[in-house]
Structure formats: C-alpha cells, structure tokens
CSV table of C-alpha atoms and ligand atoms in Angstrom, one decimal:
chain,number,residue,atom,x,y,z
B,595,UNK,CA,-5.8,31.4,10.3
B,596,UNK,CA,-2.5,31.6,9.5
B,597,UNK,CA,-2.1,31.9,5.4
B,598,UNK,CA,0.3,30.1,3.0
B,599,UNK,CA,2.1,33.3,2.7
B,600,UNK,CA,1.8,34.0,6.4
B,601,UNK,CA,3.6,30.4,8.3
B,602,UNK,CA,6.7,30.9,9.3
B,603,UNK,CA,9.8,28.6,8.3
B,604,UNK,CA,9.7,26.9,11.4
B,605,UNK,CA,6.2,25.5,12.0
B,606,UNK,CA,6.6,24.3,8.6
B,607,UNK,CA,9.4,22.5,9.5
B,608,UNK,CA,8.2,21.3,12.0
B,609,UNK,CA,5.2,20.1,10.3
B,610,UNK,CA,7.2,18.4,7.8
B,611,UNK,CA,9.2,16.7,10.9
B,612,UNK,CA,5.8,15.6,12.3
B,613,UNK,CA,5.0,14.1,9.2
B,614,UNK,CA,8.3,12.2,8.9
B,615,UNK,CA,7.9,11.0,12.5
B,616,UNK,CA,4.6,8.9,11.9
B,617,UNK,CA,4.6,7.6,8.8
B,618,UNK,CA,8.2,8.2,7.8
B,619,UNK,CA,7.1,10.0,4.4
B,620,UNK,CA,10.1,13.1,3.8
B,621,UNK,CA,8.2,15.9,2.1
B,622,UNK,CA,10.8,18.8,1.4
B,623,UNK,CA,10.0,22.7,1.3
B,624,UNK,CA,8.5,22.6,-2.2
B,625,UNK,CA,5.6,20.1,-0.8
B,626,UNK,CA,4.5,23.2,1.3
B,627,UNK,CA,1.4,23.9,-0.9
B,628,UNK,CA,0.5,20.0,-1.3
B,629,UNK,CA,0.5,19.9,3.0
B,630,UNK,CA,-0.8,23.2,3.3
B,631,UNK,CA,-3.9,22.6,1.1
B,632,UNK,CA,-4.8,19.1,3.2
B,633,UNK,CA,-4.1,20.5,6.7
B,634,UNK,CA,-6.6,23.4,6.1
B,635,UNK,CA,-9.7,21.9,6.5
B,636,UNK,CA,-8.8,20.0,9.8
B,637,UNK,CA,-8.0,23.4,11.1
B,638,UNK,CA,-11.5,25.0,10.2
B,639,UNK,CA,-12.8,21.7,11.4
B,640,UNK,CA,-11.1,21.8,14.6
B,641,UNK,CA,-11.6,26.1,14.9
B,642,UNK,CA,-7.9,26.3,15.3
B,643,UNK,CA,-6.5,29.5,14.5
B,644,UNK,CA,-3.0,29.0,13.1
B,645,UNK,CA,-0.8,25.7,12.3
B,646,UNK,CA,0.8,26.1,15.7
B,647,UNK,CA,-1.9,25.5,17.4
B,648,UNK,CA,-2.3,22.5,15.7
B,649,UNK,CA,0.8,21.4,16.2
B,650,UNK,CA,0.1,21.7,20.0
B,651,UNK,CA,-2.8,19.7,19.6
B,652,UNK,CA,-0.7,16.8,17.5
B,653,UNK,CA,1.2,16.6,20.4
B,654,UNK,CA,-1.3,17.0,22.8
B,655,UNK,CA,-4.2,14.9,21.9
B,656,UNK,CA,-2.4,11.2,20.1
B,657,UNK,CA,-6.0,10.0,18.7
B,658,UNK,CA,-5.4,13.4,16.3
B,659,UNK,CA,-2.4,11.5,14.7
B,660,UNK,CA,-4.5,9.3,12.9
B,661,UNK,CA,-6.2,11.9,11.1
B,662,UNK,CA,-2.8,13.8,10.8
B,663,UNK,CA,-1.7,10.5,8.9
B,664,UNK,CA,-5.2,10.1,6.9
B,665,UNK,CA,-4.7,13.5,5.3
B,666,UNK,CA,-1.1,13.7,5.0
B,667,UNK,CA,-0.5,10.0,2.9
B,668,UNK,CA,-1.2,10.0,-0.5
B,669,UNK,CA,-3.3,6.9,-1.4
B,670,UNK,CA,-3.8,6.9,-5.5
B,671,UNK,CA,-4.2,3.2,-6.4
B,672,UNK,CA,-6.1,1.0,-9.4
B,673,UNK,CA,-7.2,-2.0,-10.3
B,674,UNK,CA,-3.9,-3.8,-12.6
B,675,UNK,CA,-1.8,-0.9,-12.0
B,676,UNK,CA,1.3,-1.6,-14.4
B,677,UNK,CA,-0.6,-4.5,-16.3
B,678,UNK,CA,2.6,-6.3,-17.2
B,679,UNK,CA,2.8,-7.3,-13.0
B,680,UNK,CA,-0.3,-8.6,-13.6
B,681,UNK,CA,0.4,-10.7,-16.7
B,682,UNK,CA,3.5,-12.0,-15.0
B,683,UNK,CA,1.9,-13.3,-11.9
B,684,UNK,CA,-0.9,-15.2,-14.1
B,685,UNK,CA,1.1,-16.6,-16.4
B,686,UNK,CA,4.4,-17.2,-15.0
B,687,UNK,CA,4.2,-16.7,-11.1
B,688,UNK,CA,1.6,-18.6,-10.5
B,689,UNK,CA,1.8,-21.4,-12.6
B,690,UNK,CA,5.6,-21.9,-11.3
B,691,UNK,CA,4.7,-22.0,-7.9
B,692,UNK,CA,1.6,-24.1,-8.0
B,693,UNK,CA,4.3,-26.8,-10.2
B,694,UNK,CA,6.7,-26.3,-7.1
B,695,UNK,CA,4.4,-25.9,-4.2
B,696,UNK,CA,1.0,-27.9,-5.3
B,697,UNK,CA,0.2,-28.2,-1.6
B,698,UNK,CA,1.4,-24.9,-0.2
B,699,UNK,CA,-1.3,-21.9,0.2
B,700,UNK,CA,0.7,-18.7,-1.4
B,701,UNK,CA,1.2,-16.2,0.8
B,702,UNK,CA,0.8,-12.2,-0.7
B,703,UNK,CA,1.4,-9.3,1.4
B,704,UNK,CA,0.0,-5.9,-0.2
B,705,UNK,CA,2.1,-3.6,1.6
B,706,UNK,CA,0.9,-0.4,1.2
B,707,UNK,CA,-2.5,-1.4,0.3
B,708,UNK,CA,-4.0,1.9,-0.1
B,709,UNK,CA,-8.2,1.4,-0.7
B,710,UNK,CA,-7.6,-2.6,-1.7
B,711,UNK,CA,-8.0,-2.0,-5.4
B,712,UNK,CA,-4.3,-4.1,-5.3
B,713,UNK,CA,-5.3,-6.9,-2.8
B,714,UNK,CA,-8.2,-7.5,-4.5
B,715,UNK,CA,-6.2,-7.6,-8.3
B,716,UNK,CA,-4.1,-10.4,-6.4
B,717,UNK,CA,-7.4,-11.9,-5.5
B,718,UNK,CA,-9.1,-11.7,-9.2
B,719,UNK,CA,-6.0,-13.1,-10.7
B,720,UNK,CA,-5.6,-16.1,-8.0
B,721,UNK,CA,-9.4,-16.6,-8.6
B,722,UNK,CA,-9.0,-17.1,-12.2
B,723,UNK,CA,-5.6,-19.4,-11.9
B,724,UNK,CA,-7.5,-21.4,-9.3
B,725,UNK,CA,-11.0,-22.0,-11.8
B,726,UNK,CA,-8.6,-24.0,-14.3
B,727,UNK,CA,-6.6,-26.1,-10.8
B,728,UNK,CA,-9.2,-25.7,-8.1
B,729,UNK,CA,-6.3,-27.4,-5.2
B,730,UNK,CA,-4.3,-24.0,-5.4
B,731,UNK,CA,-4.8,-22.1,-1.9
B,732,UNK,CA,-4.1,-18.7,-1.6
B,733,UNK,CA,-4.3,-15.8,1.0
B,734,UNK,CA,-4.0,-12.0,0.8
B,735,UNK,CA,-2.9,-9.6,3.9
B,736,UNK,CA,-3.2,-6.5,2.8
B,737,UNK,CA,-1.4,-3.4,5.1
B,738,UNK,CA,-1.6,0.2,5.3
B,739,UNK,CA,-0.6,3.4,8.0
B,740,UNK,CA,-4.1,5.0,7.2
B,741,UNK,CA,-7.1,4.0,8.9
B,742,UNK,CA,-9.3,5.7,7.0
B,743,UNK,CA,-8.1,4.2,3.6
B,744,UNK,CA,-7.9,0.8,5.6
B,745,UNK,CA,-11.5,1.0,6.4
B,746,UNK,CA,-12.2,1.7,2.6
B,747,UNK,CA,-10.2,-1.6,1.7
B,748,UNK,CA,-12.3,-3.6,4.2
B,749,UNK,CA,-15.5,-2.5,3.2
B,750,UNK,CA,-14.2,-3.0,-0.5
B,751,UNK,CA,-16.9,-0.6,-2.4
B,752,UNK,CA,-15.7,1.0,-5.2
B,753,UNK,CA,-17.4,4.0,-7.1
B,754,UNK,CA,-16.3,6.5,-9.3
B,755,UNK,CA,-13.2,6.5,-11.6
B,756,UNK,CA,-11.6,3.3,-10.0
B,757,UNK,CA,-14.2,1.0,-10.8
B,758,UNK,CA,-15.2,2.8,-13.7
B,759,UNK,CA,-11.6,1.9,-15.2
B,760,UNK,CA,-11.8,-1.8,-14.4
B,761,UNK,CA,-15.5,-2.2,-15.9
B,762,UNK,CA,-14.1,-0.4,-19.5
B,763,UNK,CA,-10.8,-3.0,-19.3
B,764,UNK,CA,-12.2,-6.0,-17.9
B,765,UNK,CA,-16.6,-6.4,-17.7
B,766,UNK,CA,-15.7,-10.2,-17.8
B,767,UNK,CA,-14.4,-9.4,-14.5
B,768,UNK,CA,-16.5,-6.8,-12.6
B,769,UNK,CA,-19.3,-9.3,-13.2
B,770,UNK,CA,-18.0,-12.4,-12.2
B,771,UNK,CA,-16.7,-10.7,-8.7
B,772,UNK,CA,-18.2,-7.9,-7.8
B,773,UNK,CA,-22.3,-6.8,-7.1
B,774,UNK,CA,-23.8,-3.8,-8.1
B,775,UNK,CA,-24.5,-1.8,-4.7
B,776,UNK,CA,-25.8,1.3,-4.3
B,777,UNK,CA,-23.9,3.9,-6.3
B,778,UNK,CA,-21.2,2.0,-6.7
B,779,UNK,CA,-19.8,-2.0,-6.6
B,780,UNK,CA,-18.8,-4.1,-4.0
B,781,UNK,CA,-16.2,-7.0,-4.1
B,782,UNK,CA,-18.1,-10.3,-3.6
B,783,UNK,CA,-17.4,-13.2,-1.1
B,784,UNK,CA,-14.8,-15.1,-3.7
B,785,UNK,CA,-12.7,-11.9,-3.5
B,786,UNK,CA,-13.0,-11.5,-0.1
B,787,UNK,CA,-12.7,-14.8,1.3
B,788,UNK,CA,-9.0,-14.8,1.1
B,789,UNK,CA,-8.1,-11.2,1.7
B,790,UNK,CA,-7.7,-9.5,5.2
B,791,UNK,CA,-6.4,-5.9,6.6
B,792,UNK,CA,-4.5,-4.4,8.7
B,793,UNK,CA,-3.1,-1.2,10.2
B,794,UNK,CA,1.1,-1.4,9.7
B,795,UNK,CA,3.6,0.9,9.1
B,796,UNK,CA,6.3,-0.2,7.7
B,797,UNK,CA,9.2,1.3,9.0
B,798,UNK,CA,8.0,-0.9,12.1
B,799,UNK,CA,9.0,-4.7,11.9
B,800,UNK,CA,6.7,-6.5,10.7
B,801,UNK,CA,5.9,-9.1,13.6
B,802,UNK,CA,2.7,-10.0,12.8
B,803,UNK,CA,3.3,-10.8,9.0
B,804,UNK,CA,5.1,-13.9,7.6
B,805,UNK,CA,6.2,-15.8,6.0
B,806,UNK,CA,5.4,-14.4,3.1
B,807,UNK,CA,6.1,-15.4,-0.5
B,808,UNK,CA,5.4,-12.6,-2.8
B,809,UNK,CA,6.1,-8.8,-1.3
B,810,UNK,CA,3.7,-6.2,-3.2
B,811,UNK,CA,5.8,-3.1,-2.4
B,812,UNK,CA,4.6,-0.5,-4.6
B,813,UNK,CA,4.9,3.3,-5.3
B,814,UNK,CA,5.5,3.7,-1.7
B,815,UNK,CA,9.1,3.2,-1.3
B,816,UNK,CA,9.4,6.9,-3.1
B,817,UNK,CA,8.0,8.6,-0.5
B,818,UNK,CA,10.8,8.3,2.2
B,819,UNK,CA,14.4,8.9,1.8
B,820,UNK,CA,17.4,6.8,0.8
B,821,UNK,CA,17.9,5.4,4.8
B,822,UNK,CA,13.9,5.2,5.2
B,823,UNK,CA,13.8,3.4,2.1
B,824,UNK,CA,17.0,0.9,3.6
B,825,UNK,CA,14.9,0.3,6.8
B,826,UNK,CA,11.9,-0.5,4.9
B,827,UNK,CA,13.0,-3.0,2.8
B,828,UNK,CA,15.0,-4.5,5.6
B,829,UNK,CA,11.5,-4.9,7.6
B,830,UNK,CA,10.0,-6.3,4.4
B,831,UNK,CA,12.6,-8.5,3.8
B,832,UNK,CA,12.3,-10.4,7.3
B,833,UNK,CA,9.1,-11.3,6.7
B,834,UNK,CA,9.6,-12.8,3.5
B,835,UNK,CA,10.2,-16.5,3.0
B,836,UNK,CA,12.7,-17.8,1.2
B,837,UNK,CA,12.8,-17.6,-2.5
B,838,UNK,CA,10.1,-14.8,-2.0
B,839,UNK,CA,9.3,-12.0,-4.5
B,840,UNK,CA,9.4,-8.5,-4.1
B,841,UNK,CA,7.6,-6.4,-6.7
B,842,UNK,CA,8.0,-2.7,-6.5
B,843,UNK,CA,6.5,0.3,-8.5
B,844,UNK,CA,7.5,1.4,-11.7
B,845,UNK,CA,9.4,4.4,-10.7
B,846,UNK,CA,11.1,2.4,-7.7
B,847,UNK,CA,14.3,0.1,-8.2
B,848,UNK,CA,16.2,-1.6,-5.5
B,849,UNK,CA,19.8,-0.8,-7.4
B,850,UNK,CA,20.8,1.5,-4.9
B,851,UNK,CA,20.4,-1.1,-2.3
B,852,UNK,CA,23.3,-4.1,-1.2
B,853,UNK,CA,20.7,-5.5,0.9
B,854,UNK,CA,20.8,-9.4,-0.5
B,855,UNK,CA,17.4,-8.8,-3.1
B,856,UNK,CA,18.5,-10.8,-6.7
B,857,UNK,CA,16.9,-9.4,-10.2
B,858,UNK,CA,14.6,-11.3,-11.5
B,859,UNK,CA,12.9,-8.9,-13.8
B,860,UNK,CA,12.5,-5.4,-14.1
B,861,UNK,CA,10.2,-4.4,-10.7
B,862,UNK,CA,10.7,-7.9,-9.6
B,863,UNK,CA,13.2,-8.8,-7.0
B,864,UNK,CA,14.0,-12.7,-5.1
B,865,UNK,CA,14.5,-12.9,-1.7
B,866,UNK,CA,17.0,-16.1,-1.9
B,867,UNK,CA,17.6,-16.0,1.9
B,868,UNK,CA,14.6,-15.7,3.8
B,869,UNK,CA,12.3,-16.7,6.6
B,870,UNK,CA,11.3,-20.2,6.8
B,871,UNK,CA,7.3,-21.0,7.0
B,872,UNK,CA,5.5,-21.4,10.1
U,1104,SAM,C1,0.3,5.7,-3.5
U,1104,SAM,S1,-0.4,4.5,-2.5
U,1104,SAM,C2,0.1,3.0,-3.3
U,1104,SAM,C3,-1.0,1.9,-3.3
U,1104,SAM,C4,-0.6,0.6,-4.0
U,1104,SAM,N1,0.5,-0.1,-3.4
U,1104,SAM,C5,-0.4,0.9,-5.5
U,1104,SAM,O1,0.7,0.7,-5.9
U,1104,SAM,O2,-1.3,1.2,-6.2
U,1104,SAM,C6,0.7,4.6,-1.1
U,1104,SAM,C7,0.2,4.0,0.2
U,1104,SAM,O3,1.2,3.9,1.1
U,1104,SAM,C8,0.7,4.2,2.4
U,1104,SAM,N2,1.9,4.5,3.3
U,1104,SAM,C9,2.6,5.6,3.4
U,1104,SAM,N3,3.5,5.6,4.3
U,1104,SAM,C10,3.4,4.4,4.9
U,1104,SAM,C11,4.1,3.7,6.0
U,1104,SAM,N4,5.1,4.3,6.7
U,1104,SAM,N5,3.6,2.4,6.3
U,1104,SAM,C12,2.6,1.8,5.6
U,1104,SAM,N6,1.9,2.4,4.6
U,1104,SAM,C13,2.3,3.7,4.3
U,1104,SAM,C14,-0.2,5.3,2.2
U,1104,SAM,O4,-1.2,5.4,3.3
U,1104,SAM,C15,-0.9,4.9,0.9
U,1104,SAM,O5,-2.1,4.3,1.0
C-alpha cells in the first residue's frame, strides 16, 4: 500500500476533490495526514493496494460513497454544546414563541445532526418548557450526510464520554429521559416522540424540510469554503419560515455574508423574510 510518504500530489488531489464533490467539505494539503489516517483501513478492508485503486473503485462502485462520506466527515457532538444556546432557548426562545404562537407546534431543524446528542438537547429542553405549559407542541428533524452517524442518532444509545458528560452536568436529566441499556443509555419515548432523521446534505435544497422556525446550523458551516458556505445558508434559508432563527457554532459568524440573516445575538441570526407554513 501506497505510504504517506509514498502518494503522489495528484491522487491526493484528487482525493481531496472527491471529498469536496460529495459532501462539499474543502480539506487543503495540510489535512493530508487527518484523510490519510481514515482512508487506510477501508483499503486493508477492501485489499486494495494503493489510493488509486480506490479511487477507481469510488468511481466505480457508487454504494462505496457512503462509506467514503462515513469516514471522511468529522462528527464530534455533545449534549448542551455551548450552554449559553441552551439557556437562551429555555428561557427566552421558548417562552417568546409559546406567548406568540400558543397554538403553533415549533418547528427545529438540527442540521448537521451528527449522532443526535443535539436533537435530542432540543428535545430535553422542549420537554421541560412543556411540563410547566403542557399545550406547547414541538417537533425535531434532525439531518445529516452520514449514514452511519445517522443510524447512531436513530437508535439514540449513548455510551462512553458523551453520556458520561451529560450524567456529571445534569443526573436530574439522564434519569427523567433516558434508560439504562446495556453498556450504555438509551433516549426514552418522551425524547423520541418528537424527533425524526434523515439523510441530507446540505449543499442540496432542502425540499423535503420546512417550514422551519429555528435553524440549528452548527460547527459545520467551517468545513466548506466561503462560496460553499454562501450556498449553504442560502438552502437553509429557504426552508426557514419567517421570523425563523438561525443558530450557528461558536467559531462560525454569518458577517461575511449579505444574504438578508438580521443579529439577534451573538450565534443567533432572524430570518425576517422567509417561507410561509404549510
Ligand atoms: C462536527 S459535527 C456537528 C454536530 C452538531 N451540529 C454540533 O454542533 O455538535 C458536523 C456534522 O456535519 C455533517 N456534515 C458534513 N458535511 C455535510 C453536508 N454537506 N451536509 C450535511 N451534513 C454534513 C457531518 O457528517 C457531521 O456529522
């Protein structure tokens, strides 16, 4: 097999291009090592000599793209990443739109959903707003390229460090909404009532999702380019209703962009045009 040292300039390139043709993410030379160490074990898998001959096979056989795009995304998530989202959907979010909207299910779109952890944070949170004003409705989509991670998010079983995290911050929680299974925990049917999945990339439009109210588009946007990043937030942006929020990660702004989004606060973004609900 062909070593790090050993690949020529060119099938990395045009490695690099493959990955930027399905999933849009633009890794540059210095990434070499990060795709290098992820692609070796399909090859051993697959007994393929040398990255060309992979390359062949991307082409040749389409069903290998979606194991191309399971090893080449990066899918670190948690439970209440950035807290202070979390905190602001509680207690201002969602007590401003049930006020507005008291008989209008709110629409979330997890947009890079990763393994769930953040659909099913939107789920805990509208779970606890809705014990204290049982008429507020809520549903969850939750999206992501990668079927492997997707079929993680689905079965919603958590082990190791992610649920570890969210039983040292919040037992309360763990134990009202998840069940102790095997060597890990699964989400229980509150959580999952409301939340669904499913495959979507996002530099597609987003035809199947809408209208939504509140965009969770986060540490995702830095993996494409300036004009990937345009074309993704347009697509977002059509499914949004309007008034919708967009909340992006913490090293993500939309300042660069002219594309309509208003500041709300930092991360947050509204959507003042906007789809109108079905
Ligand atoms: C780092 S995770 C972010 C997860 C979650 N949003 C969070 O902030 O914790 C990035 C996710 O984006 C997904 N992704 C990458 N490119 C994508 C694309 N073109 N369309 C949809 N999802 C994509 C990856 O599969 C991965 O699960």
């Amino acid at each position: 097999m062909d070593t790090e040292r050993e690949v020529d300039p060119a099938t990395r390139r045009a490695l690099f291009e493959q990955v930027r043709r399905h999933t849009g993410i633009v890794m540059g030379e210095r990434k070499w090592t990060l795709l290098e160490g992820r692609l070796r074990r399909r090859l051993r898998e697959l007994a393929l000599p040398g990255y060309r001959d992979y390359l062949q096979m991307l082409e040749a056989k389409p069903e290998e793209v979606r194991d191309f795009i399971d090893l080449v995304t990066t899918n670190e998530t948690s439970f209440f990443r950035t807290p202070r989202i979390w905190e602001y959907f509680a207690q201002q979010l969602l007590p401003r739109w049930f006020d507005t909207h008291p008989d209008m299910p709110l629409r979330v779109w997890s947009a890079a959903a990763s393994s769930g952890e953040e659909a099913y944070t939107v789920a805990m949170v509208c779970e606890e707003f809705r014990a204290r004003h049982p008429a507020f409705r809520y549903r969850i989509v939750g999206t992501d390229i990668a079927d492997g991670i997707l079929r993680k998010a689905s079965a919603a079983h958590y082990q190791g460090r992610s649920i570890d995290a969210l039983r040292q911050s919040r037992p309360d929680l763990v134990e009202k909404y998840f069940r102790a299974d095997g060597d890990g925990f699964s989400a229980g049917p509150a959580l999952r009532a409301n939340v669904t999945f499913r495959k979507h990339n996002l530099h597609e439009l987003p035809r199947e999702i809408g209208a939504i109210d509140v965009t969770l588009l986060r540490n995702v946007l830095i993996y494409f380019d300036a004009e990937g990043q345009q074309a993704v937030l347009s697509n977002a942006r059509r499914a949004m209703a309007p008034d919708g929020l967009l909340i992006v990660g913490e090293s993500e702004s939309l300042t660069r962009f002219d594309m309509g989004f208003e500041f709300e606060q930092p991360l947050i973004y509204r959507n003042p045009a906007g789809r109108t609900r079905d």
